[in-house]
Tab-separated table of C-alpha atoms in Angstrom:
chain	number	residue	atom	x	y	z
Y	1	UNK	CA	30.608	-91.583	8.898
Y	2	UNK	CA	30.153	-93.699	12.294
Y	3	UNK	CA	31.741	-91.995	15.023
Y	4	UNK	CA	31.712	-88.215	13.392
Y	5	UNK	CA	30.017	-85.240	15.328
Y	6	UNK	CA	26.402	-85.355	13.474
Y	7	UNK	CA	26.748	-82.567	11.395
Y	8	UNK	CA	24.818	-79.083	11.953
Y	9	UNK	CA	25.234	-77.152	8.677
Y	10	UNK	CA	24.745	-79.091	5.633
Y	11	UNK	CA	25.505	-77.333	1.611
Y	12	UNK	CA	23.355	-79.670	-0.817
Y	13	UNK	CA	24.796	-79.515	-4.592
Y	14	UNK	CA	21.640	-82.259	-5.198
Y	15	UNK	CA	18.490	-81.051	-5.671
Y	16	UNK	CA	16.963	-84.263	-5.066
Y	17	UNK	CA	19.103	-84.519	-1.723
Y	18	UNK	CA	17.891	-81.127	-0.604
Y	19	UNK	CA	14.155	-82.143	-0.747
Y	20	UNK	CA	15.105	-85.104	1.095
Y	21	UNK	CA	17.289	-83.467	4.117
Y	22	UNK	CA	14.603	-80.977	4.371
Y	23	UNK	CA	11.749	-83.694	4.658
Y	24	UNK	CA	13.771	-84.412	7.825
Y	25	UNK	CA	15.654	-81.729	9.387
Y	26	UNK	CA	15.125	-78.258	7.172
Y	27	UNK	CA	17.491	-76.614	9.697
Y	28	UNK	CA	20.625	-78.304	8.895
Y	29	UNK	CA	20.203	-76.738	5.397
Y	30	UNK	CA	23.383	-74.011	5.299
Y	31	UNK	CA	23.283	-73.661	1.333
Y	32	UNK	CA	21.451	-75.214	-1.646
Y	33	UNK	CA	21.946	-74.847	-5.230
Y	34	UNK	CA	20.040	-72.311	-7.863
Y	35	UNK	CA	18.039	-75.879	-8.642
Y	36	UNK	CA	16.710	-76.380	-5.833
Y	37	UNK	CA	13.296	-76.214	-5.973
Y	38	UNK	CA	11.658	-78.524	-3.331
Y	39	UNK	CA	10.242	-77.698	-0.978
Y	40	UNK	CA	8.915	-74.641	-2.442
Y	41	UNK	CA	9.739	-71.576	-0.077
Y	42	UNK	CA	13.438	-72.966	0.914
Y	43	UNK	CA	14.626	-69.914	2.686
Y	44	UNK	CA	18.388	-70.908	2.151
Y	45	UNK	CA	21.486	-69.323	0.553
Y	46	UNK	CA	21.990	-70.163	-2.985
Y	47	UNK	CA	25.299	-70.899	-3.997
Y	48	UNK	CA	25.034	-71.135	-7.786
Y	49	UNK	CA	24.236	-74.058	-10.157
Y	50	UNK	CA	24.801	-77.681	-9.806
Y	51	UNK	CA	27.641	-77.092	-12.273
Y	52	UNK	CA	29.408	-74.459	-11.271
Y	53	UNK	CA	28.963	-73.939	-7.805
Y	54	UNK	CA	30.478	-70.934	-6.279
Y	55	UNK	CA	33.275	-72.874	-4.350
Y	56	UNK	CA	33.926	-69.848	-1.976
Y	57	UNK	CA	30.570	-69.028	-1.554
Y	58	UNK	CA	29.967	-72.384	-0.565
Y	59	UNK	CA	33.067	-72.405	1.765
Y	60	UNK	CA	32.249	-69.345	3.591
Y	61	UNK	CA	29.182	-70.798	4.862
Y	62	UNK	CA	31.146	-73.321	6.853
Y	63	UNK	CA	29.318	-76.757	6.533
Y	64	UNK	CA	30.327	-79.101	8.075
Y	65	UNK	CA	29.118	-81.577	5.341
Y	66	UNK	CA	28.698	-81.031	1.916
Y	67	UNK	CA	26.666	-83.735	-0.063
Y	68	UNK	CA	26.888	-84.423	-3.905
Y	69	UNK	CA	26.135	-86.632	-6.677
Y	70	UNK	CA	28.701	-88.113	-9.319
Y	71	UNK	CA	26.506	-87.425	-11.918
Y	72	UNK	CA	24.712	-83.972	-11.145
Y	73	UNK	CA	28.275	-82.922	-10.053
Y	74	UNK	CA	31.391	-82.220	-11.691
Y	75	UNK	CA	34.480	-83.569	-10.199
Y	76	UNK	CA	36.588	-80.290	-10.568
Y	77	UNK	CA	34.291	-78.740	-8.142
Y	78	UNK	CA	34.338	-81.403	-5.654
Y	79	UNK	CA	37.963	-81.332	-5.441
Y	80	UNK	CA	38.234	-77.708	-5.107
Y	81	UNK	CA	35.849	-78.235	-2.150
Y	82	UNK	CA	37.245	-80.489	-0.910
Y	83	UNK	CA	40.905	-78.727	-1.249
Y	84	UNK	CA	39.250	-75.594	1.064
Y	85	UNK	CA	39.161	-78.493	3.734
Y	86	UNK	CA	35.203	-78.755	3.495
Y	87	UNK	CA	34.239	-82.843	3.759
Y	88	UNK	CA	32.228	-83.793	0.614
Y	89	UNK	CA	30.005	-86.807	0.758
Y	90	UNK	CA	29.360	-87.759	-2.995
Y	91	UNK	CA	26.678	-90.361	-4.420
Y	92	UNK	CA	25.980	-92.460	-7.152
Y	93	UNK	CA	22.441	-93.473	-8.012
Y	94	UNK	CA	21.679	-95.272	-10.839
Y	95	UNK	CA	19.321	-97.664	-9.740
Y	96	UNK	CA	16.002	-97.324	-7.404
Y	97	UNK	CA	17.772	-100.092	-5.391
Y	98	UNK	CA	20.996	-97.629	-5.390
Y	99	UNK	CA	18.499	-94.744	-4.221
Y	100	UNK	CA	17.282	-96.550	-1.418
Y	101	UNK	CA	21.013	-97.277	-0.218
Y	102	UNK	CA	22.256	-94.045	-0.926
Y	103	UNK	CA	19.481	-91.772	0.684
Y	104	UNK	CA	19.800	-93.693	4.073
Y	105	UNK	CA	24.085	-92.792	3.594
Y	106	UNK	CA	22.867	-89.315	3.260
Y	107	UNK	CA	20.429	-88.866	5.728
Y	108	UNK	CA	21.180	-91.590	9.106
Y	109	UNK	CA	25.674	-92.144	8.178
Y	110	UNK	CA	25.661	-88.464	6.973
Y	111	UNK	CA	23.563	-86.368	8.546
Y	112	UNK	CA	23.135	-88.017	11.964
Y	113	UNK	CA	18.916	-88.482	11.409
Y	114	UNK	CA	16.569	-91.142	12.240
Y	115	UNK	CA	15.686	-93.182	9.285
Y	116	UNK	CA	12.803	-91.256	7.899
Y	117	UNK	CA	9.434	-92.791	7.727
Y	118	UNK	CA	8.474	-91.242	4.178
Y	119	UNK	CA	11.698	-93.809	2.818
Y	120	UNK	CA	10.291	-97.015	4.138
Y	121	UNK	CA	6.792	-96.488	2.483
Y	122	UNK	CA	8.644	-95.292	-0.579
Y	123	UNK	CA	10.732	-98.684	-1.084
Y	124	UNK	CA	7.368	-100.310	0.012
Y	125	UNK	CA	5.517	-98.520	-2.754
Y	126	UNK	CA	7.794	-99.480	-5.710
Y	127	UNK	CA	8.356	-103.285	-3.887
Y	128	UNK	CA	4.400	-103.711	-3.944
Y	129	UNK	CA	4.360	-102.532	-7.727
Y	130	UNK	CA	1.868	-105.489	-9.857
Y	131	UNK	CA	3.827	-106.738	-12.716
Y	132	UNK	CA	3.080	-104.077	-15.959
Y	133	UNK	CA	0.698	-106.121	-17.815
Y	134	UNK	CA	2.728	-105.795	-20.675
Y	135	UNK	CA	6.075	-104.263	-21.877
Y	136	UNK	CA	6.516	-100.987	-23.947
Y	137	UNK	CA	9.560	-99.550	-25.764
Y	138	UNK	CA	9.982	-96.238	-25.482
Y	139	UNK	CA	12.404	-93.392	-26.824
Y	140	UNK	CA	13.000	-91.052	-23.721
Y	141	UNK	CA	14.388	-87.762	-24.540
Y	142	UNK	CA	15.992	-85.432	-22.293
Y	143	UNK	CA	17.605	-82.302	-24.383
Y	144	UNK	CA	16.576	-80.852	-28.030
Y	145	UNK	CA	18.927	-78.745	-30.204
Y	146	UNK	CA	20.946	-81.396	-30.097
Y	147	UNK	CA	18.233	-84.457	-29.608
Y	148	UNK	CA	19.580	-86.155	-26.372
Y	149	UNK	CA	18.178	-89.217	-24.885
Y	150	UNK	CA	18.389	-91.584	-22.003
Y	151	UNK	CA	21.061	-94.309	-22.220
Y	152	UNK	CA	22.890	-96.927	-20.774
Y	153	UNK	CA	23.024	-97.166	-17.062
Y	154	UNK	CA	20.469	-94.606	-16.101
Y	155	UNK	CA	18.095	-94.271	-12.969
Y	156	UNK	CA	15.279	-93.045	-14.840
Y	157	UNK	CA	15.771	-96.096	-17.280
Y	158	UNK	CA	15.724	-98.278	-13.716
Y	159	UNK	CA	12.079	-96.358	-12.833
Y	160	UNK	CA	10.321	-96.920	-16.312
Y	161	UNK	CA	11.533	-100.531	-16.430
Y	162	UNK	CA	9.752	-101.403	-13.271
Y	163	UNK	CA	7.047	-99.606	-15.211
Y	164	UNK	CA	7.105	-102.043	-17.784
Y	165	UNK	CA	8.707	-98.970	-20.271
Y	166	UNK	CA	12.175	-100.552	-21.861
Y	167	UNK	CA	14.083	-97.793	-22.886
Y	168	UNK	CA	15.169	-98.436	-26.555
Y	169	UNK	CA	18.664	-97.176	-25.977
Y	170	UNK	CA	18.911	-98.761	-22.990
Y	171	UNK	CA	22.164	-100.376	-24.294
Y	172	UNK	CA	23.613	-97.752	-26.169
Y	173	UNK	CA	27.238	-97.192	-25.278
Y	174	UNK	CA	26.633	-93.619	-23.848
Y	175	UNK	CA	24.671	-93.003	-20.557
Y	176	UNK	CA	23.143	-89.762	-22.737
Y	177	UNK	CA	23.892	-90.274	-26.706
Y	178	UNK	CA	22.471	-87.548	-29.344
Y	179	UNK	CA	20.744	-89.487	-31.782
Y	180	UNK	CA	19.778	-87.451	-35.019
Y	181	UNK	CA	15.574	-86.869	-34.775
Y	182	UNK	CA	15.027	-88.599	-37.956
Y	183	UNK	CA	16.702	-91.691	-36.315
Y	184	UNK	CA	14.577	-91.450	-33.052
Y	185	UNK	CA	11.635	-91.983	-35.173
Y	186	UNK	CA	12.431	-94.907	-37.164
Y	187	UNK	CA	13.628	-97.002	-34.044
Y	188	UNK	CA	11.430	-99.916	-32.840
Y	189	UNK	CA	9.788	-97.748	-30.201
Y	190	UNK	CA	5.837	-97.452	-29.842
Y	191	UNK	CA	6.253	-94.760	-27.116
Y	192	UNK	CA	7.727	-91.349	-26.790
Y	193	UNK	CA	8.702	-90.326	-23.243
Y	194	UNK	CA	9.001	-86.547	-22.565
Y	195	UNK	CA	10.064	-85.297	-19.652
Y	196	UNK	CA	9.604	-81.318	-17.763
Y	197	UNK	CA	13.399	-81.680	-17.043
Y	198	UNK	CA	16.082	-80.683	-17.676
Y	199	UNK	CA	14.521	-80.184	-20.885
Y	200	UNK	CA	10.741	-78.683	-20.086
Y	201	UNK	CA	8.708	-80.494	-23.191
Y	202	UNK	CA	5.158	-79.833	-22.952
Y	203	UNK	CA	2.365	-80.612	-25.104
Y	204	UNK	CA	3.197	-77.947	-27.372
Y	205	UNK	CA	7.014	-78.715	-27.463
Y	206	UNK	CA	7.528	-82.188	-28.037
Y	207	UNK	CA	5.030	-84.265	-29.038
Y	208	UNK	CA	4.893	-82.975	-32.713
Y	209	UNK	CA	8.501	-84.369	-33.499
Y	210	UNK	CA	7.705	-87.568	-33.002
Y	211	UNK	CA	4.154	-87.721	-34.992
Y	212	UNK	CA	4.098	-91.986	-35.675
Y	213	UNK	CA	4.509	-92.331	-31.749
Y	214	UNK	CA	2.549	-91.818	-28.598
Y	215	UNK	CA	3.251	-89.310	-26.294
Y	216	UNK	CA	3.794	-89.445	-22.584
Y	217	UNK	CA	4.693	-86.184	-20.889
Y	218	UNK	CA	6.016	-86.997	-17.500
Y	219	UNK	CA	7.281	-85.350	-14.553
Y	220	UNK	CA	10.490	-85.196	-14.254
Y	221	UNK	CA	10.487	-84.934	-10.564
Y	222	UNK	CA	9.235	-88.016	-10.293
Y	223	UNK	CA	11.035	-89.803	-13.097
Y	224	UNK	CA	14.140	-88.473	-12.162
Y	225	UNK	CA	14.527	-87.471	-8.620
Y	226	UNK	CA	15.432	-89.653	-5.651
Y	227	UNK	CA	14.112	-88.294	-2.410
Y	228	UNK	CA	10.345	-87.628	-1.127
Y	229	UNK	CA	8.789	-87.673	-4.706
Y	230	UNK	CA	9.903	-91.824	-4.800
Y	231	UNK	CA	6.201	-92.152	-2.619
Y	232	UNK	CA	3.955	-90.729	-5.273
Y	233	UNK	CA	6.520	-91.880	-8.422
Y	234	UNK	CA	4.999	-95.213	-9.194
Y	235	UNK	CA	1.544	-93.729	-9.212
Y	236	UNK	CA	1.774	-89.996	-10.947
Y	237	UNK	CA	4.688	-92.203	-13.612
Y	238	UNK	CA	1.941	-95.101	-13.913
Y	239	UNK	CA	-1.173	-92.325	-14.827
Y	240	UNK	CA	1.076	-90.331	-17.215
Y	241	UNK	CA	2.203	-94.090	-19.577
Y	242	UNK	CA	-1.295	-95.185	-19.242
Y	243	UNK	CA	-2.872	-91.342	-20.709
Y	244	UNK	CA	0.074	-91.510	-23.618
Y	245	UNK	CA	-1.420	-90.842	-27.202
């Protein structure tokens, strides 16, 4: 967006992108999502979920930039956005290496900032990561009632490789296939993965489908957000693998 006006009201449809514009410049926040939950305290308006966000609500607030995510976002919306005459900046992240590109588009093209500090150290942190002493293959749900699970082509399969964590369906055709529980648990796997989101599985909603395999419940902040929470990733992700049982 070289040669733009830097923009002075910003609508995030990302939650991940929200916690990273307001790491660096809270007050071009105009409007953030339902989902939005870092950092906690956000005084901003809502405009409704990630997947159906209110597309006049969103226009009346006159941004001047709207930021999204191919994934998090559906297209529909974007184009109805983008049909009020708002300009819609959409990512794709799929990779940490994607992330890192990605985040600076957002914050120095997009929003006109300084590239932050916190986004250095974070690339530093995951660059500097020791080899995983050895490898791990891991079934990573994401949804029950219908078992879903992480696929092809996935950032959070990106972050527990450079773990050492292969995801077993790593080359499944779909990015998020339902596999059948029963199948799940007579895969090659010797790991479990469970998430807090989207799906919040706990210790006491989780772990007991999957009784042959250890457990690993995770953030999902920091397995599946790309912003701020990259910094303490490899550490809280690294804790969490090495406690699974």
């Amino acid at each position: 967006m070289t040669g733009h006006r830097s923009p002075r009201r910003v609508v995030s449809l990302v939650p991940s992108l929200t916690e990273a514009v307001a790491a660096c410049a809270p007050e071009l926040l105009a409007g953030v999502t339902d989902w939005c939950s870092h950092p906690a305290g956000l005084d901003v308006p809502r405009i409704g979920g990630t997947k159906n966000p209110d597309v006049g609500r969103v226009a009346a607030l006159a941004p001047d930039l709207v930021i999204a995510n191919e994934e998090e976002n559906r297209p529909q919306d974007l184009e109805a956005l983008r049909a009020a005459g708002l300009t819609v900046l959409v990512t794709e992240v799929r990779t940490l290496d994607q992330a890192w590109g990605e985040l600076a588009r957002v914050l120095v093209a997009g929003c006109g900032l300084p590239r932050p500090a916190w986004l250095d150290a974070a690339e530093t942190a995951w660059r500097e990561l020791p080899p995983p002493a050895a490898e791990r293959t891991a079934v990573v749900p994401v949804w029950r009632r219908p078992w879903m699970v992480l696929g092809r082509d996935t950032f959070a399969g990106d972050v527990l490789a450079r773990l050492g964590v292969r995801n077993l369906y790593a080359d499944h055709a779909d990015r998020y296939p339902r596999i059948p529980l029963d199948a799940l648990n007579s895969g090659a796997a010797d790991l479990v993965v469970l998430p807090d989101e989207p799906y919040r599985f706990s210790a006491e909603d989780g772990p007991e489908a999957f009784p042959g395999l250890p457990a690993a419940l995770v953030s999902g902040r920091c397995l599946t957000w790309y912003g701020p929470s990259l910094l303490q990733a490899p550490a809280v992700l690294a804790q969490a693998l090495a406690g699974a049982r």
